[in-house]
Coordinates of C-alpha atoms and ligand atoms in Angstrom, one line a residue:
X113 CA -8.2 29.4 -18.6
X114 CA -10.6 27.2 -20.8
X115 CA -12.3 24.5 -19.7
X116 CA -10.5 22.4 -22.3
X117 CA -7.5 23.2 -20.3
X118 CA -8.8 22.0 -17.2
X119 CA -7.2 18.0 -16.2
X120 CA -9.5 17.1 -13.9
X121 CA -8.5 14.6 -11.3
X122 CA -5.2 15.6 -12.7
X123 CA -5.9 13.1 -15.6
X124 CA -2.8 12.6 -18.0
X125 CA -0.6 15.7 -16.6
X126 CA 2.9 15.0 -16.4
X127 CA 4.1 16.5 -13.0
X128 CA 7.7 15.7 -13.1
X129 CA 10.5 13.3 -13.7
X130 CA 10.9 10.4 -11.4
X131 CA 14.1 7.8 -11.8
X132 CA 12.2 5.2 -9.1
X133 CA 9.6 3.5 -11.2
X134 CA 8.3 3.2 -14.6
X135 CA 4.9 2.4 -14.8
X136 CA 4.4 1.2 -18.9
X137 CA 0.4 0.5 -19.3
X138 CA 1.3 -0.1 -23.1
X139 CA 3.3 -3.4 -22.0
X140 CA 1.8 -4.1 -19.4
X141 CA 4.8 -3.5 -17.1
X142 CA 6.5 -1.6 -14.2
X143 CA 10.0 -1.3 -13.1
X144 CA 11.7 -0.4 -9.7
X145 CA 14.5 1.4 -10.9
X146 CA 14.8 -0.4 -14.0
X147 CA 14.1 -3.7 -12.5
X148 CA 10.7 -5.3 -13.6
X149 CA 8.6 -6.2 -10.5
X150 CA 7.8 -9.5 -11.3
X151 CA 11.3 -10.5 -11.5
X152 CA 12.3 -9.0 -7.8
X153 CA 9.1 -11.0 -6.4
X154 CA 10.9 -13.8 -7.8
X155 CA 14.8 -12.8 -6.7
X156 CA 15.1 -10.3 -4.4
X157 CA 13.7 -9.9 -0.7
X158 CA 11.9 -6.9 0.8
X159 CA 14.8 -5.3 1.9
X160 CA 17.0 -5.3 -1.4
X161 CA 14.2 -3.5 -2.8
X162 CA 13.8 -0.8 -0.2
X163 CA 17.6 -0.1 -0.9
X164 CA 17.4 -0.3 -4.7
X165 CA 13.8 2.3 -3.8
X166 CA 16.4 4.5 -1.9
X167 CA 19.8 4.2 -3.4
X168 CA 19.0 3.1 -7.3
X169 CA 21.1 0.3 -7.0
X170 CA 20.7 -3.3 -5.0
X171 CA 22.7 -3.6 -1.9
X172 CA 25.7 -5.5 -1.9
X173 CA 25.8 -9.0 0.4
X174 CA 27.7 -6.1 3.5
X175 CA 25.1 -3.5 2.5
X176 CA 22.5 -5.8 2.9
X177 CA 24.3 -7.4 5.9
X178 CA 24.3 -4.0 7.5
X179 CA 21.1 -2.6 6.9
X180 CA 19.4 -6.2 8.1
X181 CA 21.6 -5.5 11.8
X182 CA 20.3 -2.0 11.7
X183 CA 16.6 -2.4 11.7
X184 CA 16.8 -5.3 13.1
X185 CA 18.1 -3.1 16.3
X186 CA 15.5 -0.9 15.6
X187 CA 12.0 -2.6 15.7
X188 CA 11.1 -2.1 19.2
X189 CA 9.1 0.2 20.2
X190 CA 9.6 2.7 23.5
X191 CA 7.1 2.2 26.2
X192 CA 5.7 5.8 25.1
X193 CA 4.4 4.9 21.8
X194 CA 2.8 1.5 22.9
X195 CA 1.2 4.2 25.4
X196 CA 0.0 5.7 22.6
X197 CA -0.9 3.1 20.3
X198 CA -2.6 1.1 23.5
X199 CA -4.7 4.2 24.3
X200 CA -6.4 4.6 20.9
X201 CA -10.0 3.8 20.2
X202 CA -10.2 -0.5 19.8
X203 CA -13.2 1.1 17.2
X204 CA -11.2 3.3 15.0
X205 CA -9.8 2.6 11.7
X206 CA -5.7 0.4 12.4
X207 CA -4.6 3.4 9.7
X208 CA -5.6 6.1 11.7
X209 CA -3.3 4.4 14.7
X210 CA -0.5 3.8 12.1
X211 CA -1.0 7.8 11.4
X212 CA -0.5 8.8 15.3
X213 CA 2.2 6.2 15.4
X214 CA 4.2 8.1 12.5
X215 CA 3.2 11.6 13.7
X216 CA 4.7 10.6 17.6
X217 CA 7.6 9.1 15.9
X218 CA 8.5 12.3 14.2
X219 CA 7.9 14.2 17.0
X220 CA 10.5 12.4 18.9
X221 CA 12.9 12.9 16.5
X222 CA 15.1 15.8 17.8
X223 CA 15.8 16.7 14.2
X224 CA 12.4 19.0 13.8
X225 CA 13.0 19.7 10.0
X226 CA 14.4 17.4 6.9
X227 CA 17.9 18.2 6.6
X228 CA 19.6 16.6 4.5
X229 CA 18.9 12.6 2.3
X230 CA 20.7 11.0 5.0
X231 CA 18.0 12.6 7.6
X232 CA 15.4 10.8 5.2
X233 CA 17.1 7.8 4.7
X234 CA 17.4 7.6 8.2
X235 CA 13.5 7.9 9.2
X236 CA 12.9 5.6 6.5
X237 CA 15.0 3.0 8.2
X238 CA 13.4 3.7 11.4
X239 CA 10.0 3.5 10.0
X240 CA 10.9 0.5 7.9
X241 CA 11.6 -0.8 11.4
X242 CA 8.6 -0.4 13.4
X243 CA 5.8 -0.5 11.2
X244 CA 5.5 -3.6 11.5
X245 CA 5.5 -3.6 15.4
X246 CA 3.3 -1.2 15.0
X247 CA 0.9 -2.5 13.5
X248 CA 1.4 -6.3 14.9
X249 CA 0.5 -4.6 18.9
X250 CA -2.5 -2.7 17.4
X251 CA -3.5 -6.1 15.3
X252 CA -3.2 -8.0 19.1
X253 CA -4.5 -5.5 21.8
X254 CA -7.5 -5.8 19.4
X255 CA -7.8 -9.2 20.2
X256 CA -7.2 -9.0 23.1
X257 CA -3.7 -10.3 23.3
X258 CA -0.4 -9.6 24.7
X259 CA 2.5 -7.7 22.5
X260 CA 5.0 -9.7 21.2
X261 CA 8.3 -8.4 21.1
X262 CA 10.3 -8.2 17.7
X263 CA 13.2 -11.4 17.4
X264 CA 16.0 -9.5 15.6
X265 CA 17.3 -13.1 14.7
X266 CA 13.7 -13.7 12.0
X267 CA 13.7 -11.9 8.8
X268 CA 11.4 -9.0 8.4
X269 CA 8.3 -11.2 6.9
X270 CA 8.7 -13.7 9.7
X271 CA 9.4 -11.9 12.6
X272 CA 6.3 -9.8 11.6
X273 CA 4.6 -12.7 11.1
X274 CA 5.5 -14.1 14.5
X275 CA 4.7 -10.7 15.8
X276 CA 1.0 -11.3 14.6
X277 CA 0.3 -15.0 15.3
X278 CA 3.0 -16.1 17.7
X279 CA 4.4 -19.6 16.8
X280 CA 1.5 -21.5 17.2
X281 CA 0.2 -24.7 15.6
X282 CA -0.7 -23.2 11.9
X283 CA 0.7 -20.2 12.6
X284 CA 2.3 -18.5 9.1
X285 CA 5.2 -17.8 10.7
X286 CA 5.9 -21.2 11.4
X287 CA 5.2 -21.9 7.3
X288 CA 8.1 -21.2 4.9
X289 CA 5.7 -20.9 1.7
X290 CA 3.3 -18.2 3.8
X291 CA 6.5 -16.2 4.9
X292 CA 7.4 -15.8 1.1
X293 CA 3.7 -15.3 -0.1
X294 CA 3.6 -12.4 2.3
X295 CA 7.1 -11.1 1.7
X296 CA 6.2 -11.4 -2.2
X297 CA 3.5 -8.7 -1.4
X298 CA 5.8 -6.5 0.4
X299 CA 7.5 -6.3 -3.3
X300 CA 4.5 -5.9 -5.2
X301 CA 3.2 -3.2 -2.8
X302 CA 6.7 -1.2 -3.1
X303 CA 6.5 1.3 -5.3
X304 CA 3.9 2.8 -8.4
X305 CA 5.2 6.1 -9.6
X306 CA 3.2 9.0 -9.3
X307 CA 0.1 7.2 -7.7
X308 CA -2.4 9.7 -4.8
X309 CA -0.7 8.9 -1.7
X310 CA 3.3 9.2 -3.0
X311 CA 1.7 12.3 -4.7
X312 CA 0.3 13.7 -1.4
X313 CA 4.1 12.7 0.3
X314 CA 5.4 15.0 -2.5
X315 CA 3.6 17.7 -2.1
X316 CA 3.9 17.8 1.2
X317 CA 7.9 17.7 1.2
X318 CA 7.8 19.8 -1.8
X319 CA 6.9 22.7 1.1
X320 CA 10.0 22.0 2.6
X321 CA 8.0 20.2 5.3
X322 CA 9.4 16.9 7.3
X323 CA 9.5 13.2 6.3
X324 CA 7.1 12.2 8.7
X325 CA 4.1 15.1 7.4
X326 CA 4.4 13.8 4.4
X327 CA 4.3 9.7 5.2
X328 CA 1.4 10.7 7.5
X329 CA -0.4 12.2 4.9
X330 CA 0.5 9.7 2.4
X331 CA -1.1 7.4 4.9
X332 CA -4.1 9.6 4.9
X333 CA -4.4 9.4 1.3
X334 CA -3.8 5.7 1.1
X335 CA -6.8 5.2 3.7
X336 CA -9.1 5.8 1.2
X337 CA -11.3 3.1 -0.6
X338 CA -10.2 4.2 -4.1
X339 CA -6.7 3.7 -3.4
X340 CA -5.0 1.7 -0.9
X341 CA -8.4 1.4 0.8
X342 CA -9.7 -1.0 -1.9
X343 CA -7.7 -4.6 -0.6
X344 CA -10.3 -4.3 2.6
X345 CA -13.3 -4.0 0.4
X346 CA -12.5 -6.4 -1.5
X347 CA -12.7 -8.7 0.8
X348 CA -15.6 -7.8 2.5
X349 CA -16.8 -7.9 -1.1
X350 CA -15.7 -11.8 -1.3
X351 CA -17.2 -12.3 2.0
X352 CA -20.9 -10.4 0.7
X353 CA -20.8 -12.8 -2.4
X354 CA -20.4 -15.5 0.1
X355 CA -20.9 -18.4 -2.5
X356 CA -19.4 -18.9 -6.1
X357 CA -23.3 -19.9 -7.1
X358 CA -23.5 -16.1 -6.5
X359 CA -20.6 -14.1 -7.8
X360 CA -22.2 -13.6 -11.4
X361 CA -25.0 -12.4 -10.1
X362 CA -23.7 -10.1 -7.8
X363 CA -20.9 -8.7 -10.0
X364 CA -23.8 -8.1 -13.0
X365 CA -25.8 -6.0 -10.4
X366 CA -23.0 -3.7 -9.3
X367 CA -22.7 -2.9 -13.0
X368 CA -26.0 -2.2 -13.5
X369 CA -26.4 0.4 -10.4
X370 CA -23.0 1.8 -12.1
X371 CA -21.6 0.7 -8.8
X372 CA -17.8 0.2 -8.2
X373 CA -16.4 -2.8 -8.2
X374 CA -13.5 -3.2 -5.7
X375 CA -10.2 -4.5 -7.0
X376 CA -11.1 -3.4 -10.7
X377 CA -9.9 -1.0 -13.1
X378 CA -6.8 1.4 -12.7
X379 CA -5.9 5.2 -13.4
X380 CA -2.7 4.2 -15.8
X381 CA -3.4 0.2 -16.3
X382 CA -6.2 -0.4 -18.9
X383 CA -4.9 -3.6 -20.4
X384 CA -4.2 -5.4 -17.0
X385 CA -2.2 -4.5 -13.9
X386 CA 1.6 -6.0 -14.0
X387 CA 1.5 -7.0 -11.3
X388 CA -1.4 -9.1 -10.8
X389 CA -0.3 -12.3 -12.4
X390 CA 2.5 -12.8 -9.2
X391 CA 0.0 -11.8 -6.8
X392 CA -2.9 -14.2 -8.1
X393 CA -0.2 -16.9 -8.2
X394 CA 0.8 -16.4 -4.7
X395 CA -2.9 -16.2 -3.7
X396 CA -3.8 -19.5 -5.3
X397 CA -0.7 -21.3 -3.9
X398 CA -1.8 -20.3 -0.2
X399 CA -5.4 -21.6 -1.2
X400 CA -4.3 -24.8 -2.7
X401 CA -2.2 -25.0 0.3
X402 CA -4.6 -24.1 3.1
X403 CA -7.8 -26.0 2.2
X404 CA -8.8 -25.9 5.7
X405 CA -9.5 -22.0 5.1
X406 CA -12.5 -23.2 3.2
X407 CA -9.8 -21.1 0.3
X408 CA -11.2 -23.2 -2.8
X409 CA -14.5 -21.2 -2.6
X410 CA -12.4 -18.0 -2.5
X411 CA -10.7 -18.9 -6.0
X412 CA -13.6 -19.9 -7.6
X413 CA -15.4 -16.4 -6.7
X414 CA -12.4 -14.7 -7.8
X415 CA -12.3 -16.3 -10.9
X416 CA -16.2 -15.6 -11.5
X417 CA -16.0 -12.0 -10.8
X418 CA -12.6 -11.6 -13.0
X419 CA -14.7 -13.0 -15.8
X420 CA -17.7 -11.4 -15.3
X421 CA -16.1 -7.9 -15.2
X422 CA -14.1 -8.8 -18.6
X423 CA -17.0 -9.9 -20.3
X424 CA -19.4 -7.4 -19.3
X425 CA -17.6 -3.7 -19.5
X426 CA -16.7 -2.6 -22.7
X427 CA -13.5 -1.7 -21.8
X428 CA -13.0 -4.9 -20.6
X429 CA -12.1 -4.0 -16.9
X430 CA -9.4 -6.3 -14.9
X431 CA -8.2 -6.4 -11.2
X432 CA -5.5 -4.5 -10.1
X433 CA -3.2 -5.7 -7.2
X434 CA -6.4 -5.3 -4.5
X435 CA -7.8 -8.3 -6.0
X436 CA -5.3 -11.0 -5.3
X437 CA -4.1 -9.4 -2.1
X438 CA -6.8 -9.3 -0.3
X439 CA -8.6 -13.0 -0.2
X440 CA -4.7 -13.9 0.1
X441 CA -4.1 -11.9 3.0
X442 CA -7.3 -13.1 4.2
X443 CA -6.1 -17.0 3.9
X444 CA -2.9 -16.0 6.1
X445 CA -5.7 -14.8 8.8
X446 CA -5.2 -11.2 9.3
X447 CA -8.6 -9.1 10.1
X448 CA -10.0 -7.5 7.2
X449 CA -9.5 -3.8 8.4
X450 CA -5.4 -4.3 8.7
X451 CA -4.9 -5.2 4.9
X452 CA -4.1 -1.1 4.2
X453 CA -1.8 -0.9 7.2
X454 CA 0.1 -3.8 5.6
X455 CA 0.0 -2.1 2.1
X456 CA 1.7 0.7 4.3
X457 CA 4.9 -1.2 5.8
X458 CA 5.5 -2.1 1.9
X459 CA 4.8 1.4 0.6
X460 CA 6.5 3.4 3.4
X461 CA 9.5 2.2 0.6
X462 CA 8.2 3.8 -2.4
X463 CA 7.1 7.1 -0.4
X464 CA 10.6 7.8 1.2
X465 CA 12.2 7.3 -2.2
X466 CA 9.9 9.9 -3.7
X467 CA 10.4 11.9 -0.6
X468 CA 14.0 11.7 -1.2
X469 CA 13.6 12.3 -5.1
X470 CA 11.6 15.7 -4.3
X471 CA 13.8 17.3 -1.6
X472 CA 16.7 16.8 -3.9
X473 CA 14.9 18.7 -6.9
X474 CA 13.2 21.1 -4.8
X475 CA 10.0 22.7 -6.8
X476 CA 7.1 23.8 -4.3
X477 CA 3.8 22.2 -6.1
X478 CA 1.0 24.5 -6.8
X479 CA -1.6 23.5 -9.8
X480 CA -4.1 26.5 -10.6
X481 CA -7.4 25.6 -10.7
X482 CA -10.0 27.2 -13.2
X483 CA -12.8 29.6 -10.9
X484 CA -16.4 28.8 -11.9
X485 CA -17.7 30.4 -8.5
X486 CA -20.0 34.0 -8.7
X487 CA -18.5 36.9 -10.5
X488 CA -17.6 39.3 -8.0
X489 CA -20.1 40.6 -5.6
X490 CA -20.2 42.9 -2.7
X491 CA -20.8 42.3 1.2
X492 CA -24.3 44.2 1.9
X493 CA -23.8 47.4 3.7
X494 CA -25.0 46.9 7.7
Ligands
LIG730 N1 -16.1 -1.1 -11.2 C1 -17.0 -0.7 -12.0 N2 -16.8 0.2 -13.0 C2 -15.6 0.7 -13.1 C3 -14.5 0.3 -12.3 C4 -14.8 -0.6 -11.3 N3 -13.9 -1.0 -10.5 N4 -13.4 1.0 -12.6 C5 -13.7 1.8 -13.7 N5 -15.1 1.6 -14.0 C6 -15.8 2.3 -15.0 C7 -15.8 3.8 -14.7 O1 -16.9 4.1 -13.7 C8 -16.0 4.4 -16.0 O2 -17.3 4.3 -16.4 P1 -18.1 5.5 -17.2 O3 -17.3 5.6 -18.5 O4 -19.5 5.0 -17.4 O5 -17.9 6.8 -16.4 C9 -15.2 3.5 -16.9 O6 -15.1 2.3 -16.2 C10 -13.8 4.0 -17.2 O7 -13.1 4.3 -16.0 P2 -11.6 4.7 -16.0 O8 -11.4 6.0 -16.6 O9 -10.8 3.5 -16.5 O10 -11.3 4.8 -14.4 P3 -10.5 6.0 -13.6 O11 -9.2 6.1 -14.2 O12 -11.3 7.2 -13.5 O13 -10.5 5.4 -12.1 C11 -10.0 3.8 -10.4 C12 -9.6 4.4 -11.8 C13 -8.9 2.9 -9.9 C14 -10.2 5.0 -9.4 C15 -11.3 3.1 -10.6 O14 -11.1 2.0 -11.5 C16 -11.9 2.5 -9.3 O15 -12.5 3.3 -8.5 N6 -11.7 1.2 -9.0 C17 -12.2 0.6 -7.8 C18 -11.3 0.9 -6.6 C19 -10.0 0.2 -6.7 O16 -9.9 -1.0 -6.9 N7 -8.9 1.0 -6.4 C20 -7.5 0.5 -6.3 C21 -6.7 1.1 -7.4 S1 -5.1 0.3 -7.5

């Protein structure tokens, strides 16, 4: 094999066919099964879009009906798990909790091995279900707070919500415009094609391996700051800047140490991310609307930044969805290091569809790899 034929990183390589989302960097679009993005942000809740994810079409008003009473019934959590979740490190990372959560799930589950798409469907639902409790008790024993119980009568956003912040003076879940600015994200969050962690979910299945190997090591692969990782640092980015007097100045010197810039730039996307222009809309809604968050400064250093970048890389860099979503998850108050985990409970969607996809078109994946290690060599005589 020549070098030439080497795609490192796996750059441009078609892997396979997918039905579940087209990602069009030309147009600057994606669509879930056909659907463009932008438009189920603006029609459809969280849950018609997990369905449409897993069964290609939205759910009818009784599908819908159904599938609300089943995971409704279904977000608690057994006393073992909050064992579990209660007796991990307050000091380590809420994703690798979320990772133990899935991997004590699944081995709960008496069926050891995916069966069948109904066995798939079925964890899905289940972990649909109690991610969010999940991560709400890890997000609260944190703080030092009691675990709320799931309401099965509050839609998934604002039960979650309520989960988090109880129903406090100011509390989001108490808001209707927070509760759709967060469920909004859930939709954004869904689904992109062939992206690391869905990858890693397929690869694993594609082993004939279980559902909940492959979420967990989706969620490994999503940990990291170059992927799903990246809505954290941009925060702490925002928070660094501190000041709109300084986001010039401070964007101009990451470029100049050829440093990364958080929430900038995409694999596929070099004309702009599709799904941006909902999220920053949401994001400046909640600032306009929660000026006691001290949120104008956050717009204004967003704004900076996205110029700066534009201006000053000859590509012409732009955020991707990590740049909106995380100074607007930061306005609904959750603690910087949860804003992965909450890019999980949406993506847990995309990965079970692709999980579904692979197991029906089983192919094991194996990429060769071009050797540039010693020529062979012998083991000294002793
Ligand atoms: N900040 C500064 N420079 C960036 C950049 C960023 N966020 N994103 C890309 N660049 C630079 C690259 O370093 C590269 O420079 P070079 O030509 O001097 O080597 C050039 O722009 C072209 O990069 P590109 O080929 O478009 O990036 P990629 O496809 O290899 O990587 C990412 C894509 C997402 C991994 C990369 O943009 C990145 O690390 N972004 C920050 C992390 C992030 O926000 N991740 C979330 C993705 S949804």
């Amino acid at each position: 094999m020549t070098d030439q034929e080497v795609r490192k990183g796996l750059y441009g390589v078609v892997a396979d066919y997918t039905k579940i989302s087209k990602v069009n960097p030309e147009t600057n679009s994606l669509l879930y099964q056909g659907y463009p993005v932008h438009e189920l942000a603006e029609r459809a809740s969280f849950e018609e879009v997990a369905l449409l994810l897993w069964n290609g079409e939205l759910p009818t008003a009784d599908e819908l009906a159904e599938f609300r009473s089943v995971t409704a019934a279904r977000r608690g959590l057994d006393q073992a798990l909050i064992d579990v979740i209660l007796a991990m490190p307050t000091d380590c990372h809420p994703m690798d909790v979320l990772r133990t959560a899935v991997s004590f799930i699944g081995a709960n589950d008496p069926e050891k091995f995916t069966v069948d798409a109904a066995h798939i469907r079925d964890a899905a639902t289940t972990l649909f279900a109690k991610l969010p409790t999940i991560v709400a008790l890890d997000i609260r024993r944190r703080r030092g707070e009691g675990y709320i119980e799931p309401d099965p009568a509050k839609g998934y956003s604002e039960n979650f919500l309520w989960m988090v912040f109880g129903d406090g003076e100011g509390s989001p879940a108490t808001v209707a415009s927070d509760i759709e600015a967060f469920e909004k994200s859930m939709v954004l969050y869904a689904e992109h094609s062939f992206n690391a962690s869905t990858f890693t979910a397929r690869v694993i299945t594609s082993t004939n391996s279980d559902t909940y190997s492959a979420v967990a090591g989706a969620i490994g692969a999503l940990k990291g700051p170059l992927h799903g990782g990246a809505n954290e640092f941009v925060m702490h980015n925002f928070v660094e800047v501190g000041d709109p007097a300084n986001a010039e100045a401070w964007t101009l010197d990451k470029l100049s140490k050829k440093e990364l810039v958080m929430g900038f730039g995409h694999r596929v996307y070099k004309k702009g991310d599709s799904r941006v222009p909902t999220m920053e809309a949401c994001f400046k809604k909640l600032a306009s609307e929660h000026p006691e968050k001290d949120s104008a400064k956050w717009v204004e250093i967003y704004d900076i930044m996205a110029k700066t970048m534009y201006d000053n890389t000859s590509i012409h860099i732009m955020p991707n969805l990590d740049f909106p979503a995380g100074p607007a998850y930061y306005i609904l108050g959750f603690d910087i290091e949860f804003f992965t985990p909450l890019f999980v409970m949406s993506r847990i969607t995309g990965w079970t569809a692709h999980i579904i996809e692979q197991f029906e078109n089983p192919t094991i994946i194996r990429p060769l790899a071009a050797y540039n290690g010693p020529d062979e060599r012998h083991v000294p005589q002793r």
